[in-house]
Amino acid sequence: MSVHCQQVREAFFGLGETDRAHTGLDGLGEPVARHLRECPACSSLPRRLEAQRDLLEKLDLRSAPAELEGRVVAVFETGHRQDRAVEALQALTPPEVPGELTARLEAGAVAERPALARWIADGPRAPLVLERLVAEEVDDPARTRTRRAMELLDRRAAPGALDRRIARLLRPLARWQRMPRPLVGAAAALLVLLVLPVLRRDRGEPASPTHAYSFRVVRGGSIRDLDPQARRLLEGVTGGALLLNRGNGEPR
Amino acid sequence: MNRSRSTLAVAIVASLGLASCGDGQTSFEVNNDVSKGGTYASTTQLPLLQAMAEAPFTVSYCGERRVEQHLDVDGVPSVTIQREGVCADGSGAFSVRLLDSIQPILGPTELQMLQALQSARAGFLYLERDFRIRDLPLFLQNYAVVTFPGAVDVAGRSCVELEVQRQEGADRRYLLAVDPANGLVLRSREEDLNGQLISLVEFELLQLDPDFTDVEFHPTTPDQPLDLEDPDLAGIHFEFGTPRFLPEGFQLRTTEVVDDASDSSRWVKLAYGDGVEQLFFLHGGPLQRGGMAGNTNARFQDFDQDVVRVLRVGPWSVAQGEVGGQRVITVGKRAEHELLLMLESALP
């Protein structure tokens, strides 16, 4: 397609449907209309456009999902929610203090109630628990929502079988509790004497997640550190993802 | 590789036995209390599961599919998206060709290199990478299957949806779209229990009983299981140990000897399976120090003796090291401690 064809095509498709309907090809200007008549490549443009429009008009209209409207509104309104809340709060008229309260305060009720006196001295404050809840909400909204959602879950009763198992497990303990206290004390002392040497001997070995193995475990590193056998296996089972992975901008 | 019909019949009978005589935790109890409106598969789904196990080798088809991998590599999230062509002649032969890399976008030379590499490992991709029921009785023993009502359309085929997840200790699940007419898994979405995508293989085009004139099938060699009791095991001149500990539900599937051309050493490679997942153990014998730089042995010399390095790539864990003078590697989608226990249990 020559540059001229490209210009004609852009001009033709750029013209609105109303313009075309009212003006026909003449509305495109004589040079363009002439080109459309004479150029074999472009002469079918009007027909193709009409065909496309006809096809589009034949398509069934689909209704937008019900939640779409709500989502659109939510998206557009989200940015203004805070402003509207502030405006609404500012528009509120402060409630007047009841006359009876004023009279009682003046009558010395404050002196009898230290908490009320502090409240008046410090000014109105939200309860500490409310401040804590707001702080938690701001710090970690997801956690707060999760906690709320969990509070809504039904609490399920434990099955009877569990009660029976717990009772069975606790039965030996109950027998211990019935034993004479001096006897229990002697048994505990004997146990300490037996276990203490073992504990002291083990204290010299560092507690490590790898202590159960006969080798030392080193975690992390790069796939470049892998033996070629291991790397080939990994490349195979990950379908070449490792080959395609670009470290430092270079293909592996 | 191809299972005979009689073997499959035995498998079905065995699986029915599992379904009816299990410990009450088999996957074939009908239970409507499953999330997302699904129900646990009943024994009526056994023919479909059997077809799924057979389909890669008994259905004649060609298709194009999208393959996504979402992995953390070296601690960096990595997404790769490829388009590949796959064919199977219905009697065991298959081919897998990389058509394009959508992400990352590769230059022509890079793409050709990758295509050559992928072509060389087509067998591994078809047999080991894709979701497949590799052992039906074992699958029934280890996995729960949930079916969903209705049908989904994949590559122009109406598919049933299944959710497949380990019965015990699951950390991932597979959401499958299966063509009920032939058992082909047309979409396999692997995700963690939070719904985070790990991998996706989805057919975009599928043609059944196509013309294979231009298809170059991957050469396959029949399995030749090793006799692990043989002291002269396939020219292995070192004391060879097999893991005495295996993660629950895994069994030995295949044994083979792998040659390492870089230093002429040989490895014994054992593949274990739980019906779906794979677990590999490689024993390379004693380390020959002083090898050429860059070869296998030189790589192992980077590590101290009796040190095992553990690496995580997406759901895969790798443990490799030189322990007691022996080179050992385990690779699998299992917890680190299971791989380490497995590795240690193989040591003399």
PDB file of C-alpha atoms in Angstrom, chain A residues 156 209-247 249-252, chain B residues 69 71 73-74 78 80 82 101 104-106 110 114 118 121 124-125 129 258 260 267 280 282 296 299-300 303-304 306-311 313 316 318 320 323 329 336-337 340 344:
ATOM      1  CA  ARG A 156     -18.066 -25.559  66.320  1.00  0.00           C
ATOM      2  CA  PRO A 209      18.085 -27.516  62.685  1.00  0.00           C
ATOM      3  CA  THR A 210      20.736 -29.744  61.150  1.00  0.00           C
ATOM      4  CA  HIS A 211      21.796 -31.471  64.347  1.00  0.00           C
ATOM      5  CA  ALA A 212      19.930 -34.619  63.344  1.00  0.00           C
ATOM      6  CA  TYR A 213      22.005 -35.118  60.203  1.00  0.00           C
ATOM      7  CA  SER A 214      25.484 -36.477  59.821  1.00  0.00           C
ATOM      8  CA  PHE A 215      26.353 -33.520  57.596  1.00  0.00           C
ATOM      9  CA  ARG A 216      26.143 -29.759  57.776  1.00  0.00           C
ATOM     10  CA  VAL A 217      23.331 -28.101  55.844  1.00  0.00           C
ATOM     11  CA  VAL A 218      23.910 -24.859  53.940  1.00  0.00           C
ATOM     12  CA  ARG A 219      20.790 -23.159  52.667  1.00  0.00           C
ATOM     13  CA  GLY A 220      20.410 -20.779  49.764  1.00  0.00           C
ATOM     14  CA  GLY A 221      22.808 -19.839  47.016  1.00  0.00           C
ATOM     15  CA  SER A 222      22.324 -19.663  43.302  1.00  0.00           C
ATOM     16  CA  ILE A 223      21.294 -22.277  40.764  1.00  0.00           C
ATOM     17  CA  ARG A 224      24.716 -21.614  39.262  1.00  0.00           C
ATOM     18  CA  ASP A 225      26.136 -23.365  42.327  1.00  0.00           C
ATOM     19  CA  LEU A 226      24.310 -26.543  41.460  1.00  0.00           C
ATOM     20  CA  ASP A 227      26.047 -29.549  40.057  1.00  0.00           C
ATOM     21  CA  PRO A 228      25.308 -29.884  36.324  1.00  0.00           C
ATOM     22  CA  GLN A 229      23.374 -33.086  36.994  1.00  0.00           C
ATOM     23  CA  ALA A 230      21.087 -31.327  39.450  1.00  0.00           C
ATOM     24  CA  ARG A 231      20.747 -28.287  37.215  1.00  0.00           C
ATOM     25  CA  ARG A 232      19.831 -30.357  34.164  1.00  0.00           C
ATOM     26  CA  LEU A 233      17.180 -32.147  36.186  1.00  0.00           C
ATOM     27  CA  LEU A 234      15.747 -28.856  37.407  1.00  0.00           C
ATOM     28  CA  GLU A 235      15.783 -27.365  33.920  1.00  0.00           C
ATOM     29  CA  GLY A 236      13.859 -30.365  32.680  1.00  0.00           C
ATOM     30  CA  VAL A 237      11.192 -30.482  35.332  1.00  0.00           C
ATOM     31  CA  THR A 238      10.641 -26.726  35.164  1.00  0.00           C
ATOM     32  CA  GLY A 239      10.281 -26.899  31.389  1.00  0.00           C
ATOM     33  CA  GLY A 240      13.172 -24.607  30.581  1.00  0.00           C
ATOM     34  CA  ALA A 241      12.144 -21.860  32.992  1.00  0.00           C
ATOM     35  CA  LEU A 242      15.664 -21.794  34.384  1.00  0.00           C
ATOM     36  CA  LEU A 243      17.144 -21.486  30.919  1.00  0.00           C
ATOM     37  CA  LEU A 244      14.900 -18.532  30.231  1.00  0.00           C
ATOM     38  CA  ASN A 245      15.504 -16.899  33.562  1.00  0.00           C
ATOM     39  CA  ARG A 246      17.692 -13.853  33.066  1.00  0.00           C
ATOM     40  CA  GLY A 247      20.123 -13.143  35.833  1.00  0.00           C
ATOM     41  CA  GLY A 249      20.112  -9.145  32.320  1.00  0.00           C
ATOM     42  CA  GLU A 250      21.851 -12.017  30.563  1.00  0.00           C
ATOM     43  CA  PRO A 251      20.238 -15.205  29.327  1.00  0.00           C
ATOM     44  CA  ARG A 252      21.467 -18.310  30.993  1.00  0.00           C
TER      45      ARG A 252
ATOM     46  CA  GLN B  69       6.110 -21.166  34.932  1.00  0.00           C
ATOM     47  CA  LEU B  71       8.961 -19.622  40.026  1.00  0.00           C
ATOM     48  CA  VAL B  73      14.722 -18.417  41.054  1.00  0.00           C
ATOM     49  CA  ASP B  74      17.581 -17.353  43.287  1.00  0.00           C
ATOM     50  CA  SER B  78      10.511 -15.233  37.523  1.00  0.00           C
ATOM     51  CA  THR B  80       8.306 -17.570  31.740  1.00  0.00           C
ATOM     52  CA  GLN B  82       6.211 -20.306  26.106  1.00  0.00           C
ATOM     53  CA  SER B 101       8.983 -17.606  23.928  1.00  0.00           C
ATOM     54  CA  PRO B 104      10.935 -13.197  28.014  1.00  0.00           C
ATOM     55  CA  ILE B 105      11.047 -12.104  24.388  1.00  0.00           C
ATOM     56  CA  LEU B 106      14.080 -13.694  22.787  1.00  0.00           C
ATOM     57  CA  GLU B 110      18.533 -17.112  21.554  1.00  0.00           C
ATOM     58  CA  LEU B 114      16.544 -22.675  23.369  1.00  0.00           C
ATOM     59  CA  GLN B 118      14.292 -28.124  24.488  1.00  0.00           C
ATOM     60  CA  ARG B 121      14.954 -32.902  26.333  1.00  0.00           C
ATOM     61  CA  PHE B 124      11.767 -35.409  29.718  1.00  0.00           C
ATOM     62  CA  LEU B 125       9.269 -32.587  29.121  1.00  0.00           C
ATOM     63  CA  ARG B 129       7.203 -32.186  33.461  1.00  0.00           C
ATOM     64  CA  VAL B 258      23.403 -41.468  33.609  1.00  0.00           C
ATOM     65  CA  ASP B 260      28.383 -37.355  32.722  1.00  0.00           C
ATOM     66  CA  TRP B 267      25.601 -41.615  38.168  1.00  0.00           C
ATOM     67  CA  PHE B 280      14.850 -37.979  42.048  1.00  0.00           C
ATOM     68  CA  LEU B 282      21.263 -39.434  42.187  1.00  0.00           C
ATOM     69  CA  THR B 296      31.010 -31.960  37.602  1.00  0.00           C
ATOM     70  CA  ARG B 299      31.581 -28.081  40.903  1.00  0.00           C
ATOM     71  CA  PHE B 300      31.488 -30.357  43.885  1.00  0.00           C
ATOM     72  CA  PHE B 303      31.783 -27.389  48.749  1.00  0.00           C
ATOM     73  CA  ASP B 304      33.315 -28.655  51.898  1.00  0.00           C
ATOM     74  CA  ASP B 306      30.092 -33.428  54.622  1.00  0.00           C
ATOM     75  CA  VAL B 307      28.192 -30.321  53.610  1.00  0.00           C
ATOM     76  CA  VAL B 308      24.845 -30.481  51.845  1.00  0.00           C
ATOM     77  CA  ARG B 309      23.602 -27.395  50.038  1.00  0.00           C
ATOM     78  CA  VAL B 310      19.848 -26.914  49.883  1.00  0.00           C
ATOM     79  CA  LEU B 311      18.240 -24.705  47.284  1.00  0.00           C
ATOM     80  CA  VAL B 313      13.285 -23.101  43.109  1.00  0.00           C
ATOM     81  CA  TRP B 316      11.171 -27.674  43.894  1.00  0.00           C
ATOM     82  CA  VAL B 318      17.344 -29.518  45.634  1.00  0.00           C
ATOM     83  CA  GLN B 320      23.271 -31.805  46.863  1.00  0.00           C
ATOM     84  CA  VAL B 323      28.859 -36.753  52.272  1.00  0.00           C
ATOM     85  CA  ILE B 329      21.708 -35.246  44.939  1.00  0.00           C
ATOM     86  CA  GLU B 336      13.648 -29.816  52.688  1.00  0.00           C
ATOM     87  CA  HIS B 337      13.856 -32.122  55.679  1.00  0.00           C
ATOM     88  CA  LEU B 340      17.744 -34.474  53.633  1.00  0.00           C
ATOM     89  CA  GLU B 344      21.138 -39.392  54.694  1.00  0.00           C
TER      90      GLU B 344
END
